[in-house]
Amino acid sequence: SFIETAKQMQSEARIKFNVPIEADIFTEVIAKHDNGVTPEVLEKVRFFTGDACRLKQYAAEIGTVDGVVMANLLCRLPDPLACLDGMSSVVNKGGVVVMVTPFSWLEEFTPRSKWLGGYPDPVSGEPIYSKGVLRDTMEARGFEQIHEEEMPLLIREHQRKYQYIVSEATGWRKL
């Protein structure tokens, strides 16, 4: 998993892994820390595996943090609002949440009734965009938007097959 690999990187200077080339052919690559990443820096980072929709319940266990990164997670949660509701329980005042999401809502991950936009208003027929719903939701929970940009993402499946995604990247500071 991503978390286990991150923990491994935290405890080791470098790790080896295979990158697919074609079918069962791979090449070995090495991931290593940038220069200047000290043990003191590594000790400040915590990686946690859990249910992002239950952040409020985890607050006592994990405590509070100065930063949260949610990369391509929001539109894959069964209840994204529950995740955002719990954010203020785990983020310190002045802390930052970075969210990167393509807003590609699919019912196989999130019931349509839980989508944060991506559908027409049932009365007016006007589109309700996730970007606006996210802004209103985060502001209502005591966060101010401090950054916004489109962030391209390339997922390499093998040397000839890629997925190209442009996600919405936003930064939020807790007031």
Tab-separated table of N, CA and C in Angstrom:
chain	number	residue	atom	x	y	z
A	1	SER	N	0.839	-1.187	0.000
A	1	SER	CA	0.000	0.000	0.000
A	1	SER	C	0.883	1.250	0.000
A	2	PHE	N	0.272	2.380	-0.330
A	2	PHE	CA	1.001	3.643	-0.313
A	2	PHE	C	1.555	3.937	1.074
A	3	ILE	N	0.743	3.701	2.086
A	3	ILE	CA	1.148	4.023	3.461
A	3	ILE	C	2.307	3.152	3.899
A	4	GLU	N	2.248	1.869	3.615
A	4	GLU	CA	3.352	0.979	3.993
A	4	GLU	C	4.639	1.371	3.273
A	5	THR	N	4.533	1.740	2.015
A	5	THR	CA	5.715	2.178	1.271
A	5	THR	C	6.249	3.489	1.841
A	6	ALA	N	5.353	4.398	2.195
A	6	ALA	CA	5.789	5.662	2.800
A	6	ALA	C	6.501	5.413	4.124
A	7	LYS	N	5.969	4.509	4.934
A	7	LYS	CA	6.628	4.175	6.203
A	7	LYS	C	7.990	3.548	5.961
A	8	GLN	N	8.077	2.726	4.933
A	8	GLN	CA	9.362	2.111	4.592
A	8	GLN	C	10.355	3.194	4.173
A	9	MET	N	9.915	4.144	3.360
A	9	MET	CA	10.797	5.256	2.960
A	9	MET	C	11.217	6.083	4.169
A	10	GLN	N	10.345	6.193	5.142
A	10	GLN	CA	10.653	6.974	6.330
A	10	GLN	C	11.763	6.311	7.154
A	11	SER	N	11.823	4.989	7.127
A	11	SER	CA	12.805	4.282	7.947
A	11	SER	C	14.063	3.882	7.183
A	12	GLU	N	14.028	3.978	5.868
A	12	GLU	CA	15.176	3.600	5.056
A	12	GLU	C	15.553	4.760	4.134
A	13	ALA	N	16.818	4.822	3.779
A	13	ALA	CA	17.268	5.901	2.902
A	13	ALA	C	16.800	5.711	1.473
A	14	ARG	N	16.554	4.462	1.072
A	14	ARG	CA	16.144	4.192	-0.302
A	14	ARG	C	15.432	2.848	-0.369
A	15	ILE	N	14.562	2.729	-1.359
A	15	ILE	CA	13.891	1.449	-1.597
A	15	ILE	C	13.901	1.163	-3.095
A	16	LYS	N	13.875	-0.114	-3.402
A	16	LYS	CA	13.835	-0.558	-4.792
A	16	LYS	C	12.422	-1.036	-5.115
A	17	PHE	N	12.001	-0.791	-6.327
A	17	PHE	CA	10.725	-1.337	-6.777
A	17	PHE	C	10.764	-1.519	-8.287
A	18	ASN	N	9.809	-2.275	-8.798
A	18	ASN	CA	9.748	-2.579	-10.226
A	18	ASN	C	8.709	-1.714	-10.920
A	19	VAL	N	9.062	-1.262	-12.107
A	19	VAL	CA	8.156	-0.493	-12.955
A	19	VAL	C	7.827	-1.358	-14.167
A	20	PRO	N	6.528	-1.543	-14.447
A	20	PRO	CA	6.168	-2.383	-15.595
A	20	PRO	C	6.577	-1.755	-16.919
A	21	ILE	N	7.117	-2.598	-17.793
A	21	ILE	CA	7.489	-2.179	-19.147
A	21	ILE	C	6.450	-2.713	-20.130
A	22	GLU	N	6.216	-4.030	-20.074
A	22	GLU	CA	5.264	-4.664	-20.975
A	22	GLU	C	4.951	-6.046	-20.412
A	23	ALA	N	3.662	-6.312	-20.205
A	23	ALA	CA	3.207	-7.611	-19.690
A	23	ALA	C	4.004	-8.006	-18.438
A	24	ASP	N	4.834	-9.053	-18.530
A	24	ASP	CA	5.602	-9.520	-17.377
A	24	ASP	C	7.049	-9.022	-17.375
A	25	ILE	N	7.333	-7.968	-18.100
A	25	ILE	CA	8.680	-7.410	-18.158
A	25	ILE	C	8.712	-6.129	-17.322
A	26	PHE	N	9.682	-6.061	-16.419
A	26	PHE	CA	9.799	-4.923	-15.509
A	26	PHE	C	11.229	-4.403	-15.502
A	27	THR	N	11.381	-3.179	-15.032
A	27	THR	CA	12.710	-2.648	-14.775
A	27	THR	C	12.756	-2.185	-13.323
A	28	GLU	N	13.890	-2.389	-12.675
A	28	GLU	CA	14.034	-2.010	-11.278
A	28	GLU	C	14.494	-0.558	-11.173
A	29	VAL	N	13.869	0.195	-10.299
A	29	VAL	CA	14.252	1.579	-10.039
A	29	VAL	C	14.438	1.763	-8.541
A	30	ILE	N	15.085	2.849	-8.160
A	30	ILE	CA	15.356	3.140	-6.752
A	30	ILE	C	14.751	4.497	-6.407
A	31	ALA	N	14.018	4.542	-5.305
A	31	ALA	CA	13.508	5.804	-4.762
A	31	ALA	C	14.364	6.153	-3.557
A	32	LYS	N	14.769	7.429	-3.469
A	32	LYS	CA	15.598	7.850	-2.342
A	32	LYS	C	15.189	9.251	-1.910
A	33	HIS	N	15.580	9.616	-0.703
A	33	HIS	CA	15.265	10.937	-0.162
A	33	HIS	C	16.090	12.010	-0.866
A	34	ASP	N	15.524	13.190	-0.975
A	34	ASP	CA	16.285	14.335	-1.462
A	34	ASP	C	17.372	14.678	-0.448
A	35	ASN	N	18.410	15.346	-0.904
A	35	ASN	CA	19.443	15.832	0.011
A	35	ASN	C	18.796	16.773	1.026
A	36	GLY	N	19.223	16.697	2.252
A	36	GLY	CA	18.690	17.581	3.280
A	36	GLY	C	17.548	16.997	4.078
A	37	VAL	N	17.045	15.842	3.707
A	37	VAL	CA	15.991	15.193	4.494
A	37	VAL	C	16.685	14.492	5.663
A	38	THR	N	16.539	15.072	6.828
A	38	THR	CA	17.233	14.592	8.025
A	38	THR	C	16.326	13.680	8.840
A	39	PRO	N	16.898	12.916	9.768
A	39	PRO	CA	16.065	12.104	10.666
A	39	PRO	C	15.062	12.956	11.444
A	40	GLU	N	15.439	14.188	11.782
A	40	GLU	CA	14.518	15.079	12.503
A	40	GLU	C	13.295	15.416	11.643
A	41	VAL	N	13.522	15.622	10.365
A	41	VAL	CA	12.409	15.899	9.451
A	41	VAL	C	11.522	14.660	9.334
A	42	LEU	N	12.130	13.507	9.169
A	42	LEU	CA	11.369	12.264	9.017
A	42	LEU	C	10.525	11.963	10.251
A	43	GLU	N	10.999	12.325	11.433
A	43	GLU	CA	10.251	12.074	12.670
A	43	GLU	C	9.001	12.935	12.783
A	44	LYS	N	8.937	14.033	12.032
A	44	LYS	CA	7.787	14.935	12.101
A	44	LYS	C	6.603	14.447	11.272
A	45	VAL	N	6.823	13.425	10.465
A	45	VAL	CA	5.787	12.943	9.556
A	45	VAL	C	5.157	11.676	10.115
A	46	ARG	N	3.814	11.617	10.055
A	46	ARG	CA	3.090	10.406	10.456
A	46	ARG	C	2.226	9.946	9.292
A	47	PHE	N	2.268	8.647	9.066
A	47	PHE	CA	1.416	8.045	8.042
A	47	PHE	C	0.409	7.170	8.759
A	48	PHE	N	-0.841	7.249	8.340
A	48	PHE	CA	-1.920	6.593	9.054
A	48	PHE	C	-2.869	5.960	8.054
A	49	THR	N	-3.230	4.721	8.304
A	49	THR	CA	-4.220	4.052	7.477
A	49	THR	C	-5.507	3.944	8.273
A	50	GLY	N	-6.590	4.340	7.675
A	50	GLY	CA	-7.875	4.261	8.368
A	50	GLY	C	-8.989	4.644	7.418
A	51	ASP	N	-10.150	4.827	7.966
A	51	ASP	CA	-11.331	5.212	7.202
A	51	ASP	C	-11.447	6.726	7.225
A	52	ALA	N	-11.202	7.373	6.095
A	52	ALA	CA	-11.224	8.834	6.028
A	52	ALA	C	-12.597	9.404	6.366
A	53	CYS	N	-13.625	8.589	6.313
A	53	CYS	CA	-14.971	9.051	6.652
A	53	CYS	C	-15.208	9.040	8.166
A	54	ARG	N	-14.222	8.568	8.931
A	54	ARG	CA	-14.369	8.484	10.395
A	54	ARG	C	-13.298	9.311	11.120
A	55	LEU	N	-12.901	10.429	10.541
A	55	LEU	CA	-11.854	11.245	11.145
A	55	LEU	C	-12.213	11.707	12.553
A	56	LYS	N	-13.469	12.060	12.776
A	56	LYS	CA	-13.877	12.512	14.117
A	56	LYS	C	-13.583	11.435	15.163
A	57	GLN	N	-13.862	10.181	14.826
A	57	GLN	CA	-13.624	9.086	15.769
A	57	GLN	C	-12.132	8.843	15.981
A	58	TYR	N	-11.309	9.142	14.977
A	58	TYR	CA	-9.867	8.913	15.082
A	58	TYR	C	-9.149	10.035	15.829
A	59	ALA	N	-9.802	11.172	16.005
A	59	ALA	CA	-9.128	12.345	16.568
A	59	ALA	C	-8.439	12.028	17.892
A	60	ALA	N	-9.096	11.281	18.771
A	60	ALA	CA	-8.485	10.952	20.063
A	60	ALA	C	-7.265	10.056	19.889
A	61	GLU	N	-7.313	9.168	18.903
A	61	GLU	CA	-6.216	8.225	18.663
A	61	GLU	C	-5.018	8.880	17.986
A	62	ILE	N	-5.276	9.673	16.960
A	62	ILE	CA	-4.162	10.240	16.187
A	62	ILE	C	-3.782	11.640	16.623
A	63	GLY	N	-4.628	12.297	17.413
A	63	GLY	CA	-4.338	13.667	17.814
A	63	GLY	C	-4.589	14.632	16.678
A	64	THR	N	-3.999	15.809	16.795
A	64	THR	CA	-4.178	16.808	15.756
A	64	THR	C	-2.876	16.978	14.982
A	65	VAL	N	-3.014	17.516	13.787
A	65	VAL	CA	-1.864	17.649	12.884
A	65	VAL	C	-1.853	19.041	12.270
A	66	ASP	N	-0.695	19.406	11.724
A	66	ASP	CA	-0.555	20.706	11.057
A	66	ASP	C	-0.849	20.623	9.572
A	67	GLY	N	-0.870	19.419	9.022
A	67	GLY	CA	-1.114	19.292	7.592
A	67	GLY	C	-1.735	17.968	7.223
A	68	VAL	N	-2.621	18.015	6.246
A	68	VAL	CA	-3.270	16.814	5.707
A	68	VAL	C	-3.185	16.898	4.192
A	69	VAL	N	-2.817	15.794	3.559
A	69	VAL	CA	-2.825	15.711	2.098
A	69	VAL	C	-3.857	14.665	1.703
A	70	MET	N	-4.821	15.090	0.904
A	70	MET	CA	-5.839	14.185	0.371
A	70	MET	C	-5.676	14.175	-1.145
A	71	ALA	N	-4.971	13.195	-1.643
A	71	ALA	CA	-4.686	13.136	-3.072
A	71	ALA	C	-5.574	12.100	-3.747
A	72	ASN	N	-6.441	12.582	-4.646
A	72	ASN	CA	-7.330	11.715	-5.424
A	72	ASN	C	-8.126	10.773	-4.535
A	73	LEU	N	-8.651	11.322	-3.455
A	73	LEU	CA	-9.393	10.544	-2.477
A	73	LEU	C	-10.862	10.955	-2.390
A	74	LEU	N	-11.137	12.245	-2.396
A	74	LEU	CA	-12.470	12.754	-2.090
A	74	LEU	C	-13.575	12.074	-2.899
A	75	CYS	N	-13.407	11.956	-4.211
A	75	CYS	CA	-14.468	11.376	-5.050
A	75	CYS	C	-14.418	9.853	-5.075
A	76	ARG	N	-13.631	9.257	-4.200
A	76	ARG	CA	-13.596	7.799	-4.064
A	76	ARG	C	-14.106	7.360	-2.693
A	77	LEU	N	-14.577	8.310	-1.888
A	77	LEU	CA	-15.096	7.988	-0.556
A	77	LEU	C	-16.585	7.678	-0.618
A	78	PRO	N	-17.059	6.760	0.223
A	78	PRO	CA	-18.494	6.488	0.255
A	78	PRO	C	-19.300	7.645	0.855
A	79	ASP	N	-18.639	8.484	1.674
A	79	ASP	CA	-19.317	9.628	2.291
A	79	ASP	C	-18.327	10.785	2.422
A	80	PRO	N	-18.069	11.511	1.329
A	80	PRO	CA	-17.068	12.575	1.369
A	80	PRO	C	-17.363	13.665	2.389
A	81	LEU	N	-18.634	13.961	2.618
A	81	LEU	CA	-18.991	14.991	3.589
A	81	LEU	C	-18.579	14.577	5.006
A	82	ALA	N	-18.684	13.296	5.321
A	82	ALA	CA	-18.251	12.819	6.642
A	82	ALA	C	-16.758	13.058	6.825
A	83	CYS	N	-15.990	12.866	5.772
A	83	CYS	CA	-14.550	13.137	5.827
A	83	CYS	C	-14.312	14.616	6.094
A	84	LEU	N	-14.965	15.484	5.340
A	84	LEU	CA	-14.771	16.919	5.506
A	84	LEU	C	-15.279	17.397	6.860
A	85	ASP	N	-16.344	16.787	7.369
A	85	ASP	CA	-16.854	17.130	8.703
A	85	ASP	C	-15.804	16.848	9.777
A	86	GLY	N	-15.043	15.777	9.601
A	86	GLY	CA	-14.048	15.403	10.597
A	86	GLY	C	-12.747	16.170	10.492
A	87	MET	N	-12.542	16.885	9.399
A	87	MET	CA	-11.273	17.568	9.176
A	87	MET	C	-10.958	18.568	10.286
A	88	SER	N	-11.952	19.323	10.733
A	88	SER	CA	-11.676	20.333	11.765
A	88	SER	C	-11.325	19.691	13.109
A	89	SER	N	-11.640	18.421	13.287
A	89	SER	CA	-11.284	17.711	14.524
A	89	SER	C	-9.816	17.318	14.567
A	90	VAL	N	-9.199	17.168	13.418
A	90	VAL	CA	-7.817	16.675	13.377
A	90	VAL	C	-6.798	17.710	12.903
A	91	VAL	N	-7.261	18.854	12.382
A	91	VAL	CA	-6.327	19.868	11.884
A	91	VAL	C	-6.232	21.005	12.900
A	92	ASN	N	-5.000	21.339	13.274
A	92	ASN	CA	-4.747	22.442	14.209
A	92	ASN	C	-5.131	23.779	13.597
A	93	LYS	N	-5.424	24.757	14.457
A	93	LYS	CA	-5.647	26.122	13.987
A	93	LYS	C	-4.395	26.561	13.233
A	94	GLY	N	-4.581	27.113	12.047
A	94	GLY	CA	-3.460	27.509	11.202
A	94	GLY	C	-2.935	26.379	10.339
A	95	GLY	N	-3.414	25.142	10.596
A	95	GLY	CA	-2.997	23.989	9.808
A	95	GLY	C	-3.566	24.048	8.399
A	96	VAL	N	-2.979	23.255	7.520
A	96	VAL	CA	-3.346	23.308	6.103
A	96	VAL	C	-3.810	21.935	5.614
A	97	VAL	N	-4.867	21.945	4.823
A	97	VAL	CA	-5.351	20.760	4.127
A	97	VAL	C	-5.118	20.987	2.637
A	98	VAL	N	-4.428	20.044	2.008
A	98	VAL	CA	-4.240	20.093	0.559
A	98	VAL	C	-5.100	18.981	-0.026
A	99	MET	N	-5.999	19.364	-0.912
A	99	MET	CA	-6.883	18.411	-1.558
A	99	MET	C	-6.649	18.432	-3.060
A	100	VAL	N	-6.433	17.262	-3.624
A	100	VAL	CA	-6.282	17.132	-5.068
A	100	VAL	C	-7.319	16.111	-5.510
A	101	THR	N	-8.232	16.533	-6.380
A	101	THR	CA	-9.297	15.634	-6.816
A	101	THR	C	-9.741	15.974	-8.233
A	102	PRO	N	-10.017	14.951	-9.037
A	102	PRO	CA	-10.556	15.222	-10.378
A	102	PRO	C	-12.086	15.379	-10.358
A	103	PHE	N	-12.706	15.199	-9.183
A	103	PHE	CA	-14.167	15.242	-9.070
A	103	PHE	C	-14.831	14.272	-10.039
A	104	SER	N	-14.245	13.105	-10.199
A	104	SER	CA	-14.816	12.109	-11.114
A	104	SER	C	-15.719	11.167	-10.313
A	105	TRP	N	-16.861	11.684	-9.939
A	105	TRP	CA	-17.819	10.939	-9.126
A	105	TRP	C	-18.335	9.719	-9.881
A	106	LEU	N	-18.295	8.569	-9.236
A	106	LEU	CA	-18.817	7.324	-9.804
A	106	LEU	C	-19.592	6.591	-8.713
A	107	GLU	N	-20.746	6.057	-9.087
A	107	GLU	CA	-21.578	5.371	-8.093
A	107	GLU	C	-20.935	4.100	-7.542
A	108	GLU	N	-19.937	3.545	-8.230
A	108	GLU	CA	-19.264	2.365	-7.694
A	108	GLU	C	-18.463	2.704	-6.436
A	109	PHE	N	-18.147	3.988	-6.223
A	109	PHE	CA	-17.417	4.428	-5.031
A	109	PHE	C	-18.295	5.232	-4.081
A	110	THR	N	-19.076	6.151	-4.632
A	110	THR	CA	-19.857	7.095	-3.837
A	110	THR	C	-21.307	7.066	-4.301
A	111	PRO	N	-22.246	6.761	-3.399
A	111	PRO	CA	-23.656	6.833	-3.811
A	111	PRO	C	-23.976	8.233	-4.342
A	112	ARG	N	-24.759	8.302	-5.385
A	112	ARG	CA	-25.091	9.583	-6.015
A	112	ARG	C	-25.608	10.602	-4.995
A	113	SER	N	-26.320	10.158	-4.002
A	113	SER	CA	-26.865	11.071	-2.991
A	113	SER	C	-25.775	11.722	-2.142
A	114	LYS	N	-24.558	11.204	-2.199
A	114	LYS	CA	-23.438	11.738	-1.403
A	114	LYS	C	-22.467	12.568	-2.240
A	115	TRP	N	-22.702	12.669	-3.548
A	115	TRP	CA	-21.807	13.448	-4.397
A	115	TRP	C	-21.837	14.908	-3.961
A	116	LEU	N	-20.689	15.558	-4.023
A	116	LEU	CA	-20.588	16.987	-3.720
A	116	LEU	C	-20.567	17.760	-5.030
A	117	GLY	N	-21.660	17.692	-5.762
A	117	GLY	CA	-21.735	18.355	-7.061
A	117	GLY	C	-21.592	17.360	-8.197
A	118	GLY	N	-21.507	17.919	-9.408
A	118	GLY	CA	-21.379	17.080	-10.587
A	118	GLY	C	-22.715	16.648	-11.152
A	119	TYR	N	-23.751	17.419	-10.878
A	119	TYR	CA	-25.097	17.076	-11.336
A	119	TYR	C	-25.902	18.368	-11.515
A	120	PRO	N	-26.989	18.314	-12.283
A	120	PRO	CA	-27.820	19.511	-12.434
A	120	PRO	C	-28.714	19.726	-11.208
A	121	ASP	N	-28.960	20.983	-10.883
A	121	ASP	CA	-29.888	21.321	-9.808
A	121	ASP	C	-31.258	20.747	-10.173
A	122	PRO	N	-31.896	20.004	-9.254
A	122	PRO	CA	-33.170	19.364	-9.602
A	122	PRO	C	-34.301	20.345	-9.895
A	123	VAL	N	-34.202	21.590	-9.433
A	123	VAL	CA	-35.254	22.570	-9.667
A	123	VAL	C	-34.944	23.416	-10.904
A	124	SER	N	-33.775	24.043	-10.901
A	124	SER	CA	-33.457	24.984	-11.990
A	124	SER	C	-32.809	24.318	-13.203
A	125	GLY	N	-32.221	23.138	-12.995
A	125	GLY	CA	-31.503	22.478	-14.081
A	125	GLY	C	-30.093	23.015	-14.285
A	126	GLU	N	-29.731	24.062	-13.527
A	126	GLU	CA	-28.378	24.632	-13.629
A	126	GLU	C	-27.360	23.653	-13.047
A	127	PRO	N	-26.167	23.603	-13.626
A	127	PRO	CA	-25.160	22.678	-13.105
A	127	PRO	C	-24.677	23.077	-11.706
A	128	ILE	N	-24.514	22.083	-10.857
A	128	ILE	CA	-23.913	22.266	-9.536
A	128	ILE	C	-22.534	21.646	-9.624
A	129	TYR	N	-21.530	22.512	-9.598
A	129	TYR	CA	-20.152	22.053	-9.744
A	129	TYR	C	-19.528	21.736	-8.393
A	130	SER	N	-18.748	20.664	-8.361
A	130	SER	CA	-18.112	20.206	-7.125
A	130	SER	C	-17.175	21.248	-6.537
A	131	LYS	N	-16.509	21.988	-7.386
A	131	LYS	CA	-15.569	23.011	-6.928
A	131	LYS	C	-16.267	24.020	-6.007
A	132	GLY	N	-17.441	24.471	-6.394
A	132	GLY	CA	-18.204	25.423	-5.583
A	132	GLY	C	-18.739	24.801	-4.306
A	133	VAL	N	-19.218	23.565	-4.406
A	133	VAL	CA	-19.723	22.873	-3.217
A	133	VAL	C	-18.586	22.650	-2.225
A	134	LEU	N	-17.406	22.265	-2.716
A	134	LEU	CA	-16.261	22.062	-1.842
A	134	LEU	C	-15.893	23.361	-1.135
A	135	ARG	N	-15.862	24.472	-1.869
A	135	ARG	CA	-15.539	25.772	-1.273
A	135	ARG	C	-16.528	26.113	-0.155
A	136	ASP	N	-17.819	25.987	-0.437
A	136	ASP	CA	-18.832	26.306	0.569
A	136	ASP	C	-18.720	25.387	1.776
A	137	THR	N	-18.465	24.109	1.524
A	137	THR	CA	-18.361	23.114	2.595
A	137	THR	C	-17.162	23.396	3.489
A	138	MET	N	-16.011	23.669	2.898
A	138	MET	CA	-14.804	23.929	3.698
A	138	MET	C	-14.931	25.243	4.466
A	139	GLU	N	-15.475	26.274	3.847
A	139	GLU	CA	-15.655	27.552	4.540
A	139	GLU	C	-16.612	27.405	5.717
A	140	ALA	N	-17.662	26.617	5.552
A	140	ALA	CA	-18.619	26.396	6.637
A	140	ALA	C	-18.000	25.635	7.806
A	141	ARG	N	-16.882	24.969	7.565
A	141	ARG	CA	-16.198	24.194	8.611
A	141	ARG	C	-14.966	24.919	9.152
A	142	GLY	N	-14.855	26.210	8.839
A	142	GLY	CA	-13.801	27.021	9.419
A	142	GLY	C	-12.482	27.014	8.679
A	143	PHE	N	-12.509	26.768	7.377
A	143	PHE	CA	-11.294	26.789	6.567
A	143	PHE	C	-11.401	27.895	5.519
A	144	GLU	N	-10.264	28.532	5.214
A	144	GLU	CA	-10.228	29.505	4.130
A	144	GLU	C	-9.373	28.949	3.009
A	145	GLN	N	-9.798	29.208	1.782
A	145	GLN	CA	-9.030	28.726	0.646
A	145	GLN	C	-7.812	29.623	0.454
A	146	ILE	N	-6.636	28.990	0.382
A	146	ILE	CA	-5.396	29.749	0.225
A	146	ILE	C	-4.696	29.446	-1.101
A	147	HIS	N	-5.181	28.451	-1.817
A	147	HIS	CA	-4.544	28.110	-3.090
A	147	HIS	C	-5.513	27.327	-3.961
A	148	GLU	N	-5.345	27.499	-5.273
A	148	GLU	CA	-6.142	26.737	-6.241
A	148	GLU	C	-5.372	26.652	-7.546
A	149	GLU	N	-5.300	25.472	-8.110
A	149	GLU	CA	-4.700	25.297	-9.432
A	149	GLU	C	-5.145	23.964	-10.015
A	150	GLU	N	-5.068	23.886	-11.340
A	150	GLU	CA	-5.287	22.609	-12.000
A	150	GLU	C	-3.965	21.850	-11.976
A	151	MET	N	-4.023	20.587	-11.587
A	151	MET	CA	-2.807	19.793	-11.443
A	151	MET	C	-2.884	18.550	-12.316
A	152	PRO	N	-2.045	18.486	-13.337
A	152	PRO	CA	-2.035	17.296	-14.184
A	152	PRO	C	-1.434	16.098	-13.446
A	153	LEU	N	-1.946	14.944	-13.762
A	153	LEU	CA	-1.493	13.701	-13.158
A	153	LEU	C	-1.382	12.673	-14.270
A	154	LEU	N	-0.271	11.984	-14.296
A	154	LEU	CA	-0.048	10.951	-15.291
A	154	LEU	C	0.168	9.632	-14.562
A	155	ILE	N	-0.681	8.669	-14.834
A	155	ILE	CA	-0.548	7.338	-14.248
A	155	ILE	C	-0.006	6.415	-15.338
A	156	ARG	N	1.158	5.877	-15.077
A	156	ARG	CA	1.804	4.991	-16.050
A	156	ARG	C	1.401	3.559	-15.739
A	157	GLU	N	0.762	2.921	-16.691
A	157	GLU	CA	0.423	1.515	-16.527
A	157	GLU	C	1.557	0.638	-17.045
A	158	HIS	N	2.099	0.982	-18.191
A	158	HIS	CA	3.333	0.398	-18.710
A	158	HIS	C	3.886	1.379	-19.741
A	159	GLN	N	4.945	1.008	-20.436
A	159	GLN	CA	5.641	1.984	-21.277
A	159	GLN	C	4.801	2.564	-22.408
A	160	ARG	N	3.695	1.924	-22.771
A	160	ARG	CA	2.872	2.428	-23.882
A	160	ARG	C	1.446	2.786	-23.472
A	161	LYS	N	1.132	2.672	-22.195
A	161	LYS	CA	-0.234	2.968	-21.771
A	161	LYS	C	-0.215	3.846	-20.523
A	162	TYR	N	-0.874	4.990	-20.642
A	162	TYR	CA	-0.930	5.964	-19.563
A	162	TYR	C	-2.362	6.453	-19.386
A	163	GLN	N	-2.659	6.962	-18.188
A	163	GLN	CA	-3.896	7.701	-17.949
A	163	GLN	C	-3.496	9.140	-17.666
A	164	TYR	N	-4.132	10.084	-18.330
A	164	TYR	CA	-3.863	11.504	-18.105
A	164	TYR	C	-5.084	12.112	-17.441
A	165	ILE	N	-4.876	12.722	-16.289
A	165	ILE	CA	-5.963	13.290	-15.487
A	165	ILE	C	-5.559	14.709	-15.105
A	166	VAL	N	-6.507	15.624	-15.123
A	166	VAL	CA	-6.250	16.964	-14.607
A	166	VAL	C	-7.145	17.142	-13.385
A	167	SER	N	-6.519	17.193	-12.224
A	167	SER	CA	-7.248	17.321	-10.968
A	167	SER	C	-7.302	18.775	-10.532
A	168	GLU	N	-8.261	19.075	-9.682
A	168	GLU	CA	-8.369	20.377	-9.046
A	168	GLU	C	-7.576	20.296	-7.738
A	169	ALA	N	-6.565	21.121	-7.596
A	169	ALA	CA	-5.754	21.145	-6.374
A	169	ALA	C	-6.089	22.407	-5.598
A	170	THR	N	-6.452	22.220	-4.343
A	170	THR	CA	-6.782	23.376	-3.498
A	170	THR	C	-6.064	23.241	-2.158
A	171	GLY	N	-5.763	24.389	-1.582
A	171	GLY	CA	-5.191	24.443	-0.246
A	171	GLY	C	-6.132	25.219	0.658
A	172	TRP	N	-6.277	24.718	1.901
A	172	TRP	CA	-7.219	25.289	2.867
A	172	TRP	C	-6.533	25.467	4.211
A	173	ARG	N	-6.619	26.652	4.788
A	173	ARG	CA	-6.054	26.919	6.112
A	173	ARG	C	-7.189	26.994	7.130
A	174	LYS	N	-6.968	26.302	8.254
A	174	LYS	CA	-7.990	26.341	9.312
A	174	LYS	C	-7.859	27.647	10.086
A	175	LEU	N	-8.966	28.333	10.181
A	175	LEU	CA	-8.991	29.633	10.902
A	175	LEU	C	-9.022	29.429	12.396
